[in-house]
Short mmCIF file of N, CA and C in Angstrom, two decimals:
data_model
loop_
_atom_site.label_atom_id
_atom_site.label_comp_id
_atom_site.label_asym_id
_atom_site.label_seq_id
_atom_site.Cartn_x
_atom_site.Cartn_y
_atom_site.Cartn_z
N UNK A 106 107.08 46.65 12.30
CA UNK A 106 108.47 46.32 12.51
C UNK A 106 108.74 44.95 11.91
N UNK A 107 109.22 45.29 10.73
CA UNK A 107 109.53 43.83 9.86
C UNK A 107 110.66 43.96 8.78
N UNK A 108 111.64 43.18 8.55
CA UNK A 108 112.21 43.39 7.57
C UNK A 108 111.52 43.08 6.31
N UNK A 109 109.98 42.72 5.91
CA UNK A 109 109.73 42.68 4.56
C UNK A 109 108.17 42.97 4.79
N UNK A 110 108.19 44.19 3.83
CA UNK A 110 106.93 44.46 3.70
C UNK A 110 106.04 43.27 3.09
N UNK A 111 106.16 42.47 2.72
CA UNK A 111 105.33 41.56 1.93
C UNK A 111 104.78 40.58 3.25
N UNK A 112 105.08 40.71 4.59
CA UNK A 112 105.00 39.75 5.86
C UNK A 112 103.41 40.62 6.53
N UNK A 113 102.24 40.35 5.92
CA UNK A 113 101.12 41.22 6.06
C UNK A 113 100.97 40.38 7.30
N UNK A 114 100.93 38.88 7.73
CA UNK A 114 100.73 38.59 8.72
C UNK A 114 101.20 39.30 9.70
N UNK A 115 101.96 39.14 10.00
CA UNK A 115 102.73 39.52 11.14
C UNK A 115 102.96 41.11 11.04
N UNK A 116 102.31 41.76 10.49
CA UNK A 116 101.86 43.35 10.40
C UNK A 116 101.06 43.41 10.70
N UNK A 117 99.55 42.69 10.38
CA UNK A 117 98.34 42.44 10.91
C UNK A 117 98.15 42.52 12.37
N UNK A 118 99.13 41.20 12.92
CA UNK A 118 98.68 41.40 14.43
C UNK A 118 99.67 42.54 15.22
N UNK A 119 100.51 43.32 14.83
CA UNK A 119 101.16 44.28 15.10
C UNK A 119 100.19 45.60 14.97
N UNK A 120 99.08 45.70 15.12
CA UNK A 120 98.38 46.50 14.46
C UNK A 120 97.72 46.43 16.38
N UNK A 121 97.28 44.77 16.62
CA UNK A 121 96.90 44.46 17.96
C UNK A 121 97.18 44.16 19.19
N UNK A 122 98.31 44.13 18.28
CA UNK A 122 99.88 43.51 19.70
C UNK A 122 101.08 44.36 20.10
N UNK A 123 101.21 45.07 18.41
CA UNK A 123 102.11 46.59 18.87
C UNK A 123 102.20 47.28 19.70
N UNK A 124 103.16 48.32 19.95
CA UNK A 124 103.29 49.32 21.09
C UNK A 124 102.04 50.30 20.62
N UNK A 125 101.86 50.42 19.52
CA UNK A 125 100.64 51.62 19.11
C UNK A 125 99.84 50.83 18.91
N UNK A 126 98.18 51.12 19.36
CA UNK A 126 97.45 50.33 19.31
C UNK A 126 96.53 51.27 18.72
N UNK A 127 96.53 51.53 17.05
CA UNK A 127 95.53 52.16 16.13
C UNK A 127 94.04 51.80 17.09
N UNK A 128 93.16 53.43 16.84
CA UNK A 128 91.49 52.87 17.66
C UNK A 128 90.65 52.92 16.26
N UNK A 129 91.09 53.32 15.22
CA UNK A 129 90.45 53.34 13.46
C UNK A 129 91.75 52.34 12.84
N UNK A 130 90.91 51.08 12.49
CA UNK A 130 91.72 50.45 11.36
C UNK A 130 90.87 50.00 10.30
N UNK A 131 90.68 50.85 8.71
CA UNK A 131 89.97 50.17 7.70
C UNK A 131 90.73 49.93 6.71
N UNK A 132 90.50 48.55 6.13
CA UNK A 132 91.99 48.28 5.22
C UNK A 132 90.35 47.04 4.08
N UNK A 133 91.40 47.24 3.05
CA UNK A 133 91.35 46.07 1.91
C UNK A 133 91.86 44.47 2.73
N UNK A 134 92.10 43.85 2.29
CA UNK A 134 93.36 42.89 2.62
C UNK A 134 92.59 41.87 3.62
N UNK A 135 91.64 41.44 4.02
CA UNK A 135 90.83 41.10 4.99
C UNK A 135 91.65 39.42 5.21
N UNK A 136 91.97 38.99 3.68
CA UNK A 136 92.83 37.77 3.77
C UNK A 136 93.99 37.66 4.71
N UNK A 137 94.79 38.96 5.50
CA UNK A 137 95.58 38.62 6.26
C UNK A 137 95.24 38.73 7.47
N UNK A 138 94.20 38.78 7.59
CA UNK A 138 92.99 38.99 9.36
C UNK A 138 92.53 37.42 9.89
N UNK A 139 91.95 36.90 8.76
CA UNK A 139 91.21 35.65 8.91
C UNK A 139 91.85 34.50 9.01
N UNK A 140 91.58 33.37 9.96
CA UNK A 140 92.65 32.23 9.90
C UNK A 140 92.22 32.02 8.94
N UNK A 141 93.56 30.63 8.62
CA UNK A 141 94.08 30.09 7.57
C UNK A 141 92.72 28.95 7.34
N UNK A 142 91.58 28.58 7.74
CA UNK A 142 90.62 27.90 7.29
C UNK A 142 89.50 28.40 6.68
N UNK A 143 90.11 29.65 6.84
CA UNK A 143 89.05 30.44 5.99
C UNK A 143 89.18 30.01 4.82
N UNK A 144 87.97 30.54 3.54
CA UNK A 144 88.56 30.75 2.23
C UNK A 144 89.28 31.88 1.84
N UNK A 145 90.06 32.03 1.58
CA UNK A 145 90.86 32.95 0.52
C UNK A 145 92.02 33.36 1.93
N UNK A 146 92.48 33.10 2.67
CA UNK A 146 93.09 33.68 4.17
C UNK A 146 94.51 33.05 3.72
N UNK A 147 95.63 33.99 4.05
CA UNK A 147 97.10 33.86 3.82
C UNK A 147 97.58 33.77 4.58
N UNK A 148 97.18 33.51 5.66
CA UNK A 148 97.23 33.64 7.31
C UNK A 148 98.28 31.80 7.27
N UNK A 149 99.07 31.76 7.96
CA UNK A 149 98.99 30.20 8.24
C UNK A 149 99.45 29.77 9.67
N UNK A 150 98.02 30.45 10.41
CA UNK A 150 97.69 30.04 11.57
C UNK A 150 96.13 30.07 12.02
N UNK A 151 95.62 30.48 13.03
CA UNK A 151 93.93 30.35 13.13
C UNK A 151 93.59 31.39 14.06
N UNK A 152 94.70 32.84 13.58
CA UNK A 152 94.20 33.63 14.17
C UNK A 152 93.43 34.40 13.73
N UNK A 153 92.09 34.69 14.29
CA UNK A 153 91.05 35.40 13.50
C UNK A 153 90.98 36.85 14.59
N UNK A 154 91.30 38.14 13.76
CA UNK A 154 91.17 39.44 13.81
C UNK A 154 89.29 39.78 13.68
N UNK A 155 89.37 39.39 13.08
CA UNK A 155 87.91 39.86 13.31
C UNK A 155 87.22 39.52 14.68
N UNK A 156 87.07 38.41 15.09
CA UNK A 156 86.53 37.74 16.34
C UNK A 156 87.44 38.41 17.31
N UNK A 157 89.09 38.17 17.49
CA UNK A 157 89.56 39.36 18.06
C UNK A 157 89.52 40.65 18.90
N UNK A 158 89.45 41.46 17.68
CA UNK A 158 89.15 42.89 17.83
C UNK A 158 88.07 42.76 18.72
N UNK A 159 86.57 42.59 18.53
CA UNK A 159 85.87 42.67 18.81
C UNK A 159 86.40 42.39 20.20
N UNK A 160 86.31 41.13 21.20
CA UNK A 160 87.10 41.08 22.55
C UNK A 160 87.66 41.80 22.94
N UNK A 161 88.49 43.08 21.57
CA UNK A 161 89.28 44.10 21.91
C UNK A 161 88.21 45.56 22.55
N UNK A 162 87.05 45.19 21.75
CA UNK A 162 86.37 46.57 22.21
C UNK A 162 86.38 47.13 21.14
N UNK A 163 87.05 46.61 19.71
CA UNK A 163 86.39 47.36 18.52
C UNK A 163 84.77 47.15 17.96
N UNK A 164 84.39 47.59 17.27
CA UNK A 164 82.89 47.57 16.39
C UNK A 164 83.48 46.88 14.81
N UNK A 165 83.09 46.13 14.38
CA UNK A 165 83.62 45.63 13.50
C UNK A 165 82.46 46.11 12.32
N UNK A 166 83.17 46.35 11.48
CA UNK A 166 82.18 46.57 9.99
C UNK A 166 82.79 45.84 8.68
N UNK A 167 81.91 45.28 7.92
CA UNK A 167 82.88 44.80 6.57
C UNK A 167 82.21 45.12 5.42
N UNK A 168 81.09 46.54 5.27
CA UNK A 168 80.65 47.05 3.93
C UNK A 168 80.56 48.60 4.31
N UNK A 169 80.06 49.26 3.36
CA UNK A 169 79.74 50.85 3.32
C UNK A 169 78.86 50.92 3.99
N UNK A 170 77.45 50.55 3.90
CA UNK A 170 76.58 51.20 4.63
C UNK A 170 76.88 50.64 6.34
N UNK A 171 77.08 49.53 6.93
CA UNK A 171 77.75 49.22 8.54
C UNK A 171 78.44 50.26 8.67
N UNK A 172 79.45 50.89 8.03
CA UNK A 172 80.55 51.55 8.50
C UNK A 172 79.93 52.80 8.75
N UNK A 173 79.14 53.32 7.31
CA UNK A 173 78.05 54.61 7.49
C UNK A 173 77.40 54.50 9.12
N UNK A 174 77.10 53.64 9.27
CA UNK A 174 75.96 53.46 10.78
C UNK A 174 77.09 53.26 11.88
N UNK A 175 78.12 53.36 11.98
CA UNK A 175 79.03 52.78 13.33
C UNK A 175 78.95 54.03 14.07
N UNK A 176 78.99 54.12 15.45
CA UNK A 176 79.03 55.05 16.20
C UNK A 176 79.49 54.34 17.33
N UNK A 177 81.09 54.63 17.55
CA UNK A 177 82.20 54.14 18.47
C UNK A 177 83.42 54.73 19.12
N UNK A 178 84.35 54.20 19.54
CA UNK A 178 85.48 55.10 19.81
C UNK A 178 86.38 53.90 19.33
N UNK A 179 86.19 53.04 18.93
CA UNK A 179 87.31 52.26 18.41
C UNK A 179 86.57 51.16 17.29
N UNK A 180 87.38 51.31 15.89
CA UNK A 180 86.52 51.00 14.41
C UNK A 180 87.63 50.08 13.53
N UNK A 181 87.19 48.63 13.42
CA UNK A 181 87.54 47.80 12.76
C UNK A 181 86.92 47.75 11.57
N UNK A 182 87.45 48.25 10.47
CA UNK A 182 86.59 47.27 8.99
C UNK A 182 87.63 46.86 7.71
N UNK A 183 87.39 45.55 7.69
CA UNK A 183 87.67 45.00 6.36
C UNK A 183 86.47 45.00 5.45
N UNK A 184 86.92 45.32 3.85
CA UNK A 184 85.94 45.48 3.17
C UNK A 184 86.24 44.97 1.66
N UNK A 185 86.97 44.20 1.48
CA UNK A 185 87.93 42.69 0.80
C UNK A 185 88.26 41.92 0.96
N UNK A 186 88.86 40.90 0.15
CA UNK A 186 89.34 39.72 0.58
C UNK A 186 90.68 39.98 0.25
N UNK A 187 91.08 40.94 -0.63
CA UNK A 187 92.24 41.31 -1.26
C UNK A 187 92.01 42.96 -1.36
N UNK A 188 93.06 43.83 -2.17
CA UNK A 188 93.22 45.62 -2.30
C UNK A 188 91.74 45.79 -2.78
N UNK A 189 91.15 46.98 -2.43
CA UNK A 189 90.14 47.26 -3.04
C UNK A 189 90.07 47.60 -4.37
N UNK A 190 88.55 47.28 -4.87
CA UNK A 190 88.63 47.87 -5.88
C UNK A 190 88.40 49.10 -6.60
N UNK A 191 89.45 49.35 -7.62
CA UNK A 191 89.70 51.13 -8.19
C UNK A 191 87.99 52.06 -8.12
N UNK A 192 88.63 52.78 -7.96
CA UNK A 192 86.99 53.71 -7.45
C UNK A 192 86.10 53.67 -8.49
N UNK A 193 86.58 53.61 -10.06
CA UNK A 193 85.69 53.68 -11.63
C UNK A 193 85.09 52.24 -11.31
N UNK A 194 85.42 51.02 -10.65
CA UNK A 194 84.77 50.21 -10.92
C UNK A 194 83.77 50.03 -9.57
N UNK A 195 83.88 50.49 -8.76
CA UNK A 195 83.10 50.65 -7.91
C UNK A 195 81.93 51.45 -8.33
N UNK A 196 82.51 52.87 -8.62
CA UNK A 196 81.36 54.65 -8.67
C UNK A 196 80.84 54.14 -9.87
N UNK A 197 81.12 54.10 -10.95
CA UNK A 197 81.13 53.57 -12.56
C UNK A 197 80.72 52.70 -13.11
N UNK A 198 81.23 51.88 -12.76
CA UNK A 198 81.44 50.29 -13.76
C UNK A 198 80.03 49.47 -13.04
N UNK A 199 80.95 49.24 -11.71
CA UNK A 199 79.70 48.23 -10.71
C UNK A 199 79.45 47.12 -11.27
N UNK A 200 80.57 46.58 -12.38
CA UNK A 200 80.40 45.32 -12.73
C UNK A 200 80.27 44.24 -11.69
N UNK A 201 79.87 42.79 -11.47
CA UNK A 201 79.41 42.34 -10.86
C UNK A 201 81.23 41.41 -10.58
N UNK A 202 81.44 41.51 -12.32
CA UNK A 202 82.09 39.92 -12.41
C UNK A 202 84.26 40.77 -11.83
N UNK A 203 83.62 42.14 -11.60
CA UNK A 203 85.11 42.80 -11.07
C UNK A 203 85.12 43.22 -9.61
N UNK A 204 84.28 43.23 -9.02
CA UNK A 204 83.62 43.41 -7.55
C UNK A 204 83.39 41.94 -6.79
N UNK A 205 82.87 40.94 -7.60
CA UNK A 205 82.82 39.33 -6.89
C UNK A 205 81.52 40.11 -5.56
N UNK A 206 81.32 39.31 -4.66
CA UNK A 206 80.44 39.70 -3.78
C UNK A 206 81.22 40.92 -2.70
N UNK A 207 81.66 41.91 -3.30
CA UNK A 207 82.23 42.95 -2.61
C UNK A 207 81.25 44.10 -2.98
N UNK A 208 80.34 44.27 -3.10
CA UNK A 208 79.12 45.14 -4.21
C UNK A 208 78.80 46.54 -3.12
N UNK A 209 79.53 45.99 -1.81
CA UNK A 209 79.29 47.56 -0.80
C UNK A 209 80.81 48.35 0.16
N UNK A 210 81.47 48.12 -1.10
CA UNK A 210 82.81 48.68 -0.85
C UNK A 210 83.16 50.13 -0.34
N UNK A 211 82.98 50.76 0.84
CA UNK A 211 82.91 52.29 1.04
C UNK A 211 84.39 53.08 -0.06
N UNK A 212 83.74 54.24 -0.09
CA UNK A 212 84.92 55.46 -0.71
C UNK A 212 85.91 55.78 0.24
N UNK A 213 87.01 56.16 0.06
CA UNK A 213 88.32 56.97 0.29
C UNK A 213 87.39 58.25 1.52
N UNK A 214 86.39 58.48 0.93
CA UNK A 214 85.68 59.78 1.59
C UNK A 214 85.51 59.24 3.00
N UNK A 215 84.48 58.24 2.54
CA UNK A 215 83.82 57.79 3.49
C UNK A 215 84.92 57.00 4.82
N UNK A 216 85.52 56.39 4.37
CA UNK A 216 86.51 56.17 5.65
C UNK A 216 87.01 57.17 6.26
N UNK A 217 87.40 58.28 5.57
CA UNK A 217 87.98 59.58 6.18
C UNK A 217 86.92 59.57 7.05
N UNK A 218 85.93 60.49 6.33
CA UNK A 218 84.94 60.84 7.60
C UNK A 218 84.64 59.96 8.75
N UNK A 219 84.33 58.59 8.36
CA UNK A 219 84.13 57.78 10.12
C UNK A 219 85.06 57.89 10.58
N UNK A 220 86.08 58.23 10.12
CA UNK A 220 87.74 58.07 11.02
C UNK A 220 88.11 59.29 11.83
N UNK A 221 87.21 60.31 11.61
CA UNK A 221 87.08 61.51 11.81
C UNK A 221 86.34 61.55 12.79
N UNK A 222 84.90 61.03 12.94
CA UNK A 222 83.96 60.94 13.63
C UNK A 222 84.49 60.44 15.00
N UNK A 223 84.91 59.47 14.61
CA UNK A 223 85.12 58.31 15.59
C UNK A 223 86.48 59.12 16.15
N UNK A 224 87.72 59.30 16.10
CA UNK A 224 88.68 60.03 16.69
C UNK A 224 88.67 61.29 17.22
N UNK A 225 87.30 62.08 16.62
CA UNK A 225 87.25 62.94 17.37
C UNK A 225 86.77 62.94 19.01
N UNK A 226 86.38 61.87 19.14
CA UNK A 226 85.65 61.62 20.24
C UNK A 226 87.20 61.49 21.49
N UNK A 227 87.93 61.68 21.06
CA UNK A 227 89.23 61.81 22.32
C UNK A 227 89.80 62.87 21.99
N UNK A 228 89.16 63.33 23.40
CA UNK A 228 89.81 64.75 23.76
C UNK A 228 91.30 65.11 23.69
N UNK A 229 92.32 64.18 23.98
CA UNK A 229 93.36 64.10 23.64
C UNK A 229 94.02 64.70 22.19
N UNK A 230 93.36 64.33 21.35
CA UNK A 230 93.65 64.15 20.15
C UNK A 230 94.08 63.46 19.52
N UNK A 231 94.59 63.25 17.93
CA UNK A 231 94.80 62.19 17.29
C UNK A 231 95.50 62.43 16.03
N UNK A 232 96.10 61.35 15.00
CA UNK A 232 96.99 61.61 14.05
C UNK A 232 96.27 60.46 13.40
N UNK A 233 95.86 60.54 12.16
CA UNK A 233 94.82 59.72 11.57
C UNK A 233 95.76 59.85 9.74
N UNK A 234 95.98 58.97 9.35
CA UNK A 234 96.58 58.46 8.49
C UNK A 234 96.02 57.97 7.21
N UNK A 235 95.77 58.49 6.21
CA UNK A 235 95.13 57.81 5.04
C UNK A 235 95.51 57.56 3.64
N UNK A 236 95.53 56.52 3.18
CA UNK A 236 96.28 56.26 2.12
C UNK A 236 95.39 55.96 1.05
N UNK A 237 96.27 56.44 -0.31
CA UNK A 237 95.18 56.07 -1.56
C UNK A 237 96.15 54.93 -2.13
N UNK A 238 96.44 53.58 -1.82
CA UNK A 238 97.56 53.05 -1.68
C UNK A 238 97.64 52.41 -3.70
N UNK A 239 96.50 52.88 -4.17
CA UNK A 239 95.82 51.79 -5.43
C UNK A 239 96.42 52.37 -6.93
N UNK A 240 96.42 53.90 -6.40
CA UNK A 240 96.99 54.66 -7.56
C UNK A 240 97.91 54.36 -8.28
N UNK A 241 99.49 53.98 -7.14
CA UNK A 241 100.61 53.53 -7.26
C UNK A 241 100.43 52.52 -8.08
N UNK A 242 99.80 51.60 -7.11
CA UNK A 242 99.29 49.83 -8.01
C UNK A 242 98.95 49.74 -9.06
N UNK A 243 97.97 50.89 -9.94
CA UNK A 243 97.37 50.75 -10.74
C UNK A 243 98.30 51.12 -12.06
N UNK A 244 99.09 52.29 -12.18
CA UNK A 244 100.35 52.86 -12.38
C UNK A 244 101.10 52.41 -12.95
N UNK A 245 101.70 51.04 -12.22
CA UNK A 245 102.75 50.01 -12.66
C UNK A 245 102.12 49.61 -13.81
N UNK A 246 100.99 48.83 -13.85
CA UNK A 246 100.77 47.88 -15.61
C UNK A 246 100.19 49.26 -16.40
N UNK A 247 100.41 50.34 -16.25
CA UNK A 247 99.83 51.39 -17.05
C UNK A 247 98.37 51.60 -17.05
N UNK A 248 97.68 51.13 -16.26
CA UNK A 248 96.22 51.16 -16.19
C UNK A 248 95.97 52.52 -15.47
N UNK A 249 96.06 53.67 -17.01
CA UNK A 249 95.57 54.70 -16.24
C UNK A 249 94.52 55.25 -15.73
N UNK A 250 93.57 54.51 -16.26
CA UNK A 250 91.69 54.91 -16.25
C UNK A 250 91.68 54.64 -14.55
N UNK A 251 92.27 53.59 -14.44
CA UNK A 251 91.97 53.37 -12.60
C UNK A 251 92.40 54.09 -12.04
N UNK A 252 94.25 54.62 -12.20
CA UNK A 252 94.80 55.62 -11.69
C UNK A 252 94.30 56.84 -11.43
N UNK A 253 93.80 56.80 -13.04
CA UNK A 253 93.49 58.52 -12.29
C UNK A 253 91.84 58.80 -11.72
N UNK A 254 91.35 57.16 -11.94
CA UNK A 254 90.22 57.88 -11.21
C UNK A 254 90.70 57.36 -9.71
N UNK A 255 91.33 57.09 -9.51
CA UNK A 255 91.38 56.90 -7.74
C UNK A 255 92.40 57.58 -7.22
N UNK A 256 92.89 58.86 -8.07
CA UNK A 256 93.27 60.22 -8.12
C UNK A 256 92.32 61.08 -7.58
N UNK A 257 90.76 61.17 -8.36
CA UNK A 257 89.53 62.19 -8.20
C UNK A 257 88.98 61.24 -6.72
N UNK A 258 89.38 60.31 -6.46
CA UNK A 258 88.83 59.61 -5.44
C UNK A 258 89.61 60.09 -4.20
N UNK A 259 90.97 60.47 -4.45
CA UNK A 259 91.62 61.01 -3.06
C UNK A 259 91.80 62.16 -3.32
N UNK A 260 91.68 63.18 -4.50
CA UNK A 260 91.31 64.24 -4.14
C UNK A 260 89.78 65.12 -3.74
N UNK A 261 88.51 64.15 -3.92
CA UNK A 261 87.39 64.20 -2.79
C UNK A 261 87.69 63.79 -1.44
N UNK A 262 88.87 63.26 -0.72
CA UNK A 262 88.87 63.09 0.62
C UNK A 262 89.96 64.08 0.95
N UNK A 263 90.47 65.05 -0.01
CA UNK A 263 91.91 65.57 0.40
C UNK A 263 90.86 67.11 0.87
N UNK A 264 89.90 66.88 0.02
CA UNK A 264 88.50 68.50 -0.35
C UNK A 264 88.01 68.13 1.21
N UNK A 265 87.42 67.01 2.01
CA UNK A 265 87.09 66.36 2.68
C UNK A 265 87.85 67.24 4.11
N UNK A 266 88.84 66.55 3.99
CA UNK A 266 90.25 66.78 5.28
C UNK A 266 90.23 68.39 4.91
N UNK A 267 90.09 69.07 4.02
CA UNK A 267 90.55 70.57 4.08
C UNK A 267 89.16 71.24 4.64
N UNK A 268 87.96 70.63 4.46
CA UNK A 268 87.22 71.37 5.01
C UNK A 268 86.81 70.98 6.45
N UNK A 269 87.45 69.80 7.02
CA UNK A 269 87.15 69.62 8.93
C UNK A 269 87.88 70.78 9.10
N UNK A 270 89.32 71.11 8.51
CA UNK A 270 90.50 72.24 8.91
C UNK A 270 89.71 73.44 9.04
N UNK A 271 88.79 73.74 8.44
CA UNK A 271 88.20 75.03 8.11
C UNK A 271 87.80 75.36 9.93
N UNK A 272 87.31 73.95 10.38
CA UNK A 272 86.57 74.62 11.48
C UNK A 272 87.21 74.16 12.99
N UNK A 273 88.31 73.33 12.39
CA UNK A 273 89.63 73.18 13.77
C UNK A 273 90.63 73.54 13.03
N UNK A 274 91.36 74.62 13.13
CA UNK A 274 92.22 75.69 12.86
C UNK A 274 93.81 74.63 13.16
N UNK A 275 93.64 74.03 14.82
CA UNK A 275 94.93 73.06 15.23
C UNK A 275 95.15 72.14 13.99
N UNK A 276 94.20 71.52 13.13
CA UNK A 276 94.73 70.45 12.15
C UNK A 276 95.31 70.81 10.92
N UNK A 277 96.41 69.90 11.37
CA UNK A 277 97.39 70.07 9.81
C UNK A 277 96.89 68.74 8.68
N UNK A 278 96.84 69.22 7.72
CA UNK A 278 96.43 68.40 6.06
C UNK A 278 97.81 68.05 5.75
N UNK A 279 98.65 67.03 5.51
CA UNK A 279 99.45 67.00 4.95
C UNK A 279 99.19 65.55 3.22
N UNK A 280 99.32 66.15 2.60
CA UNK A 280 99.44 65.67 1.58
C UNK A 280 100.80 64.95 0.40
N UNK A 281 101.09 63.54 0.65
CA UNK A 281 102.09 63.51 0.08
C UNK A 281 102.08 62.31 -0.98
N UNK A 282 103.54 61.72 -1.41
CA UNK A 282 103.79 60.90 -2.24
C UNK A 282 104.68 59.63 -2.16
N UNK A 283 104.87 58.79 -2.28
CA UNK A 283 105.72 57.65 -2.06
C UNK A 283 106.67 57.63 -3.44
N UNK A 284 106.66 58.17 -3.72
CA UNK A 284 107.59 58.53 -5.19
C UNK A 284 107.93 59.91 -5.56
#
């Protein structure tokens, strides 16, 4: 609840302070979690989400293989300092000098599935939300090599989500577009 999407702060702690209190949150963006004494943090206060959560009763993770190993009912991970990076340079490239010390960045897949794991565990049920937010991003300066591989990157988690459906009949796949 903001009039400007660009106000990540104050979306951030709406995430912890909101009326909905997400129990799976994995995002890029780790700079709007961390106080402002951090390095790289856009924050300009000294509230730290990470230390946080945890008090909250989340499990905090900030690479692929932590997140691989979490076994919880409520899942914090940042896994940037900024948007992640496009899946070719992650799966592909693995350059050093386009990754910076981000070298264990999980897949589109892989968040699905812990998000899966982990939400299934309430009987209640759940509405689990996933975005390939990079495609768009990548799109704008014409950089299609990223686009479309982080296209094959959300259509392995879309293959993903259609086959939990196979064996809970109640879940709906919905698949859409912001354009």
């Amino acid at each position: 609840h903001t009039r400007a999407r660009s106000n990540y702060g104050a979306i951030a702690d709406q995430y912890f302070n909101g009326v909905a209190k997400p129990d799976v949150m994995l995002f890029g963006g780790s700079n709007d979690f961390i106080p402002q004494t951090s390095p790289g943090s856009c924050r300009k206060d000294a509230t730290n989400w990470i230390d946080d959560s945890q008090k909250l009763g989340f499990t905090f993770v900030s690479n692929r293989t932590d997140l691989l190993k979490a076994n919880t009912t409520k899942l914090f991970g940042l896994f940037n300092l900024s948007n992640f990076n496009a899946y070719i340079d992650r799966a592909q490239f693995k350059d050093p000098t386009a990754l910076g010390s981000f070298t264990d960045q999980p897949y589109l897949w892989d968040m699905t599935q812990k998000a899966i794991e982990t939400l299934d565990k309430n009987p209640n049920g759940y509405f689990l939300m996933v975005e390939a937010g990079m495609i768009d991003k990548f799109e704008h300066p014409l950089d299609w090599q990223r686009g479309v591989w982080d296209v094959l990157e959300l259509d392995k988690t879309v293959a993903l989500a259609k086959k939990y459906q196979e064996t809970h009949p109640d879940t709906l796949v919905l698949v859409t577009a912001d354009h």
